[in-house]
mmCIF file of C-alpha atoms and ligand atoms in Angstrom:
data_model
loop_
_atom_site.group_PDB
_atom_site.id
_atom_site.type_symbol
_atom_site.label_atom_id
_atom_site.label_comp_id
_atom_site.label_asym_id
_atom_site.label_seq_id
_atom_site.Cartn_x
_atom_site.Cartn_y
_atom_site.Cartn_z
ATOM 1 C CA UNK A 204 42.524 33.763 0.091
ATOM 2 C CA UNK A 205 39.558 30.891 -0.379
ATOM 3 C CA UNK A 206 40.359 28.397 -2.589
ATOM 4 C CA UNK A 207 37.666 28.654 -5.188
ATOM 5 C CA UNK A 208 35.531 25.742 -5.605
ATOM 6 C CA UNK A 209 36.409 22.829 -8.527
ATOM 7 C CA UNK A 210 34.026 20.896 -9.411
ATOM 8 C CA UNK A 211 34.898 17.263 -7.958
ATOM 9 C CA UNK A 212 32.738 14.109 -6.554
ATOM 10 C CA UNK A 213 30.130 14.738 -4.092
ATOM 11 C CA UNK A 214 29.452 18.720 -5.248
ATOM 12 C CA UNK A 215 26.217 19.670 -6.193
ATOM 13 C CA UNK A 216 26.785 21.474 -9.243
ATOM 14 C CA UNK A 217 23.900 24.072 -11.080
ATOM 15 C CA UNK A 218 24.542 24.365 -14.863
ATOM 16 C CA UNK A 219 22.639 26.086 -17.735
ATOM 17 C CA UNK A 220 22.928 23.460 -20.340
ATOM 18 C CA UNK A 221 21.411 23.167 -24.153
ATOM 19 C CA UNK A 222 21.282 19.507 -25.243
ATOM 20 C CA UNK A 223 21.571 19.699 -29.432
ATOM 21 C CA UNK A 224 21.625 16.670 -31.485
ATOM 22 C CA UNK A 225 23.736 15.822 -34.657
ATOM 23 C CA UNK A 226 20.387 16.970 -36.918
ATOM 24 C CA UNK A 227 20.591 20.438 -35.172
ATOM 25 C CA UNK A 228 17.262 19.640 -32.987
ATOM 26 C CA UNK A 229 17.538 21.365 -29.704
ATOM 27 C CA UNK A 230 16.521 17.494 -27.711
ATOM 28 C CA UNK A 231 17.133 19.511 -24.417
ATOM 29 C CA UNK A 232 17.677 23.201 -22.789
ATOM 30 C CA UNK A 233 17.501 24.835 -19.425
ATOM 31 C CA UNK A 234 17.481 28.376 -21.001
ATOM 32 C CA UNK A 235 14.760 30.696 -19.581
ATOM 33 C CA UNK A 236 14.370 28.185 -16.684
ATOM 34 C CA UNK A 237 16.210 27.338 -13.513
ATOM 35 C CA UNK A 238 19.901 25.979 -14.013
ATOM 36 C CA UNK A 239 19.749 22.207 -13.606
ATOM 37 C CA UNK A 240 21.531 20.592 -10.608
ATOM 38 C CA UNK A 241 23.113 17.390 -10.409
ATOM 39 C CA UNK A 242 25.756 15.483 -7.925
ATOM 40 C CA UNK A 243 28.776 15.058 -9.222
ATOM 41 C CA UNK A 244 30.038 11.555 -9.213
ATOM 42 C CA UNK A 245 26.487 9.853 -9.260
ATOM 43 C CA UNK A 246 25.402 9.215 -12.444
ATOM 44 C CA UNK A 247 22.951 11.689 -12.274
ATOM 45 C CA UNK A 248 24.025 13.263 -15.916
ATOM 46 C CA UNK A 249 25.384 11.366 -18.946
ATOM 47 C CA UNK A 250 29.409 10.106 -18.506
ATOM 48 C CA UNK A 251 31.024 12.134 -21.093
ATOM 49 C CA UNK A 252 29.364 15.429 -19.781
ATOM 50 C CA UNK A 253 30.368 14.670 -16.399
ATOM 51 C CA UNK A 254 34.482 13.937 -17.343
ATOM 52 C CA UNK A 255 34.052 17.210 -19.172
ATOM 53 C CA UNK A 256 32.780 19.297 -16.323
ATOM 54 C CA UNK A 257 35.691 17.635 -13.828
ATOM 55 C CA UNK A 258 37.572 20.256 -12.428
ATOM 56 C CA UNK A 259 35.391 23.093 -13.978
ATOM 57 C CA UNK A 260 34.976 26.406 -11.788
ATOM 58 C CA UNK A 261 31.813 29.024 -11.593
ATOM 59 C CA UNK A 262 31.469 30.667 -14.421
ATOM 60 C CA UNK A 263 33.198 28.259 -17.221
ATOM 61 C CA UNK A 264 31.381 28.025 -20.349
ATOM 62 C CA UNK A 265 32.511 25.419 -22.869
ATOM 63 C CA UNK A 266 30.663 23.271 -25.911
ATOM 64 C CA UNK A 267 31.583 19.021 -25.543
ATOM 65 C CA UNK A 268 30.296 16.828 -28.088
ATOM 66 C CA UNK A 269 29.704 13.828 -26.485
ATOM 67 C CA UNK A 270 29.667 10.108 -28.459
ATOM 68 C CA UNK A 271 26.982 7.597 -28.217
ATOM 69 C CA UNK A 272 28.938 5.339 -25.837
ATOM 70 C CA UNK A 273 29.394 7.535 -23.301
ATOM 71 C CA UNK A 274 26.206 9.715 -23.387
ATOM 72 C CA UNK A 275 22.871 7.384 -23.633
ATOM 73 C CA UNK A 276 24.844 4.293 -24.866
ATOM 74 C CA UNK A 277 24.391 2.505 -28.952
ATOM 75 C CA UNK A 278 20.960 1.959 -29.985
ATOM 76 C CA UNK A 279 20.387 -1.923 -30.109
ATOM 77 C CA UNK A 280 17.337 -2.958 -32.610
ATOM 78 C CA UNK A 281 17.054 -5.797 -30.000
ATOM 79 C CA UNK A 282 16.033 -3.794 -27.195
ATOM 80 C CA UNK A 283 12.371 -3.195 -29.360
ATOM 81 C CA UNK A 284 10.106 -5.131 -28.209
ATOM 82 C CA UNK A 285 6.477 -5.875 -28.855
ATOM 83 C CA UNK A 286 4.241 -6.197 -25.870
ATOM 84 C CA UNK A 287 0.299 -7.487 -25.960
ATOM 85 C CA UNK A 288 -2.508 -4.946 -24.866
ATOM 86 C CA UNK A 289 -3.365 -7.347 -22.424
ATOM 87 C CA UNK A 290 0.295 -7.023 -20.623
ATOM 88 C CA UNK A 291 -0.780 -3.991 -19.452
ATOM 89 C CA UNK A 292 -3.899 -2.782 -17.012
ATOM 90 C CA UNK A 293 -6.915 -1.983 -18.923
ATOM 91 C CA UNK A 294 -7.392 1.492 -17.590
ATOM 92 C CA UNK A 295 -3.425 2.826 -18.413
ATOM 93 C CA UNK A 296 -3.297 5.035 -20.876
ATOM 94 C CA UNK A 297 -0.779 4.356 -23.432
ATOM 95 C CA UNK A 298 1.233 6.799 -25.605
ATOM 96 C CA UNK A 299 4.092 7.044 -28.223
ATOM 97 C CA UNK A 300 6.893 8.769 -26.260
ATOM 98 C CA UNK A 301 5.591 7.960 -22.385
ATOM 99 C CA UNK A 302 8.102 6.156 -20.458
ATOM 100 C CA UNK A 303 7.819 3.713 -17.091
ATOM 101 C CA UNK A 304 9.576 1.678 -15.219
ATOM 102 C CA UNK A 305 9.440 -2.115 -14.589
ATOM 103 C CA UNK A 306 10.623 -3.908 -11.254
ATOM 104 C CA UNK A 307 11.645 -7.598 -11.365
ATOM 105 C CA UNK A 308 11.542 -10.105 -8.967
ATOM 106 C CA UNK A 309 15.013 -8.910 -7.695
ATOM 107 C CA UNK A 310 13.377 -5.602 -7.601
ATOM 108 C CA UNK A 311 16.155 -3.918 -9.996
ATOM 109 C CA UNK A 312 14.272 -1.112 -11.753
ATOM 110 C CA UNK A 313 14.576 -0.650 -15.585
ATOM 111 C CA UNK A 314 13.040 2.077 -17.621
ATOM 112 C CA UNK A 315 10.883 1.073 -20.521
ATOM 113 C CA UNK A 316 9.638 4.115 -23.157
ATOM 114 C CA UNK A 317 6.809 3.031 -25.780
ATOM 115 C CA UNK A 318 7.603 3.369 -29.588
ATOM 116 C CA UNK A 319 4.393 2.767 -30.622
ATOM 117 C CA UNK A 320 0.360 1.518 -29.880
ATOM 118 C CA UNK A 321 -1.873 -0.533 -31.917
ATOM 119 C CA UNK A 322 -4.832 -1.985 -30.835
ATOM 120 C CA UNK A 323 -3.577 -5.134 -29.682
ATOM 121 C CA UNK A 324 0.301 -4.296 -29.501
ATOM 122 C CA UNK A 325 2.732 -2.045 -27.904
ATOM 123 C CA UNK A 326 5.919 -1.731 -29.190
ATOM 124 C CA UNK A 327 8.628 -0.554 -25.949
ATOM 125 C CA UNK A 328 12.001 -0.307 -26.271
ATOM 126 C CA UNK A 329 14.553 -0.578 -23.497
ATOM 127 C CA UNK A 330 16.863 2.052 -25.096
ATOM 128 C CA UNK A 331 16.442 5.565 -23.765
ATOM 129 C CA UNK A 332 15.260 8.233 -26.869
ATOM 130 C CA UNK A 333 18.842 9.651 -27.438
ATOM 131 C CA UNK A 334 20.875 6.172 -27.954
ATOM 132 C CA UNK A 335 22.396 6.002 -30.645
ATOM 133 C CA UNK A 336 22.518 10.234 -30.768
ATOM 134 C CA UNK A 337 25.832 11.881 -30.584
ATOM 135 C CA UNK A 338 25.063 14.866 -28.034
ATOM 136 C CA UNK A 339 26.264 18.391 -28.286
ATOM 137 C CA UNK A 340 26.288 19.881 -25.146
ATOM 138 C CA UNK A 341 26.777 24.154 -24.607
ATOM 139 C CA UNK A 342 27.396 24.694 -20.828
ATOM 140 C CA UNK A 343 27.692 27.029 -18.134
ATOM 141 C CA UNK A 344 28.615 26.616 -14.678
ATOM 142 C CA UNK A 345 26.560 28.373 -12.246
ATOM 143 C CA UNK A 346 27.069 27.089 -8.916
ATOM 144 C CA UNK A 347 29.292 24.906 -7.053
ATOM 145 C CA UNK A 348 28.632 23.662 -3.815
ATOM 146 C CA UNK A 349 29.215 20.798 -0.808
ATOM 147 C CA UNK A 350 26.361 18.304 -0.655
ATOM 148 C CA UNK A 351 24.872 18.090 2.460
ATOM 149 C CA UNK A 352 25.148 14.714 3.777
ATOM 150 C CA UNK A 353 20.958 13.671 3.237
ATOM 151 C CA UNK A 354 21.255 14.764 -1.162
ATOM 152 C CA UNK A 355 24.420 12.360 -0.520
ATOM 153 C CA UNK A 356 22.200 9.465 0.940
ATOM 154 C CA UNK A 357 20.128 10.048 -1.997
ATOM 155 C CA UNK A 358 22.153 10.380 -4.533
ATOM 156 C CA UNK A 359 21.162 13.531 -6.525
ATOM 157 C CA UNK A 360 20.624 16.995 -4.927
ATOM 158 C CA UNK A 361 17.617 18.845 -3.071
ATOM 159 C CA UNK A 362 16.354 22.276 -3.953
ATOM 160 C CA UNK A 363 16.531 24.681 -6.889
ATOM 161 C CA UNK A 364 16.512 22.990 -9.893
ATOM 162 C CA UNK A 365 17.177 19.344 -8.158
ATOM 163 C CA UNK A 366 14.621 16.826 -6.224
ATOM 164 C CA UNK A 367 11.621 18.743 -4.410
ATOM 165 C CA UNK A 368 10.885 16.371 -2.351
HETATM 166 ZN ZN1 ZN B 425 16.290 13.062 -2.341
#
């Protein structure tokens, strides 16, 4: 008899997932869509839905409520900040909501979403939109599979629902 597949570092793993917050807005779903894929062990998905889908099998479906600490971390009113117009180039459009990423001289990358534009401001903020959110999670588990050895180079998986590149 096969053993049937748990989920355990280094699987790629394809879940349907809806993504509600404590207000009952739906932040997040893969319903009507592809499942989304994501390599276990990697950080690719928030750490308290990852512990909870340890050990899972094909076909588990299960709710987790997930605190802020270990989904997008506390929301800290330092991390607002309030940039100049000038900071940025002259032709890049600017948004509420939009998100980049800045490199510094070490060349660690850190994501940076905009709160807000003025005319001469932009406020960013260093915390991702859910911190602070407690996350309520409704899962399935679709598919469980070995990662071939390239997605494990990368660190996230190729193909349906993962990287298309
Ligand atoms: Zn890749």
């Amino acid at each position: 008899m096969a053993d049937t597949p748990t989920i355990a570092d280094d699987k790629v793993v394809s879940i349907h997932y809806s993504l509600t917050l404590e207000n009952g807005q739906v932040a997040s779903s893969s319903k009507g869509g592809e499942p989304m894929a994501y390599l276990h062990g990697h950080q690719n998905i928030v750490p308290g839905l990852e512990t909870a889908l340890e050990g899972g099998k094909v076909g588990d479906k299960f709710k987790v409520q997930v605190a802020p600490k270990d989904g997008y971390g506390e929301a800290r009113p330092e991390a607002v900040q309030q940039v100049p117009r000038e900071a940025f180039p002259d032709d890049m459009e600017l948004a509420a909501g939009m998100s980049f990423v800045t490199k510094d001289e070490t060349g660690e990358v850190t994501p940076v979403w905009v709160v807000s534009v003025a005319d001469d401001a932009i406020t960013i903020t260093l915390d991702h939109p859910l911190a602070g959110e407690t996350l309520n999670f409704a899962v399935e588990v679709i598919e469980i599979r070995d990662a071939a050895e390239e997605e494990l180079q990368h660190g996230h998986p190729h193909g349906p629902g993962g990287h298309d590149h």
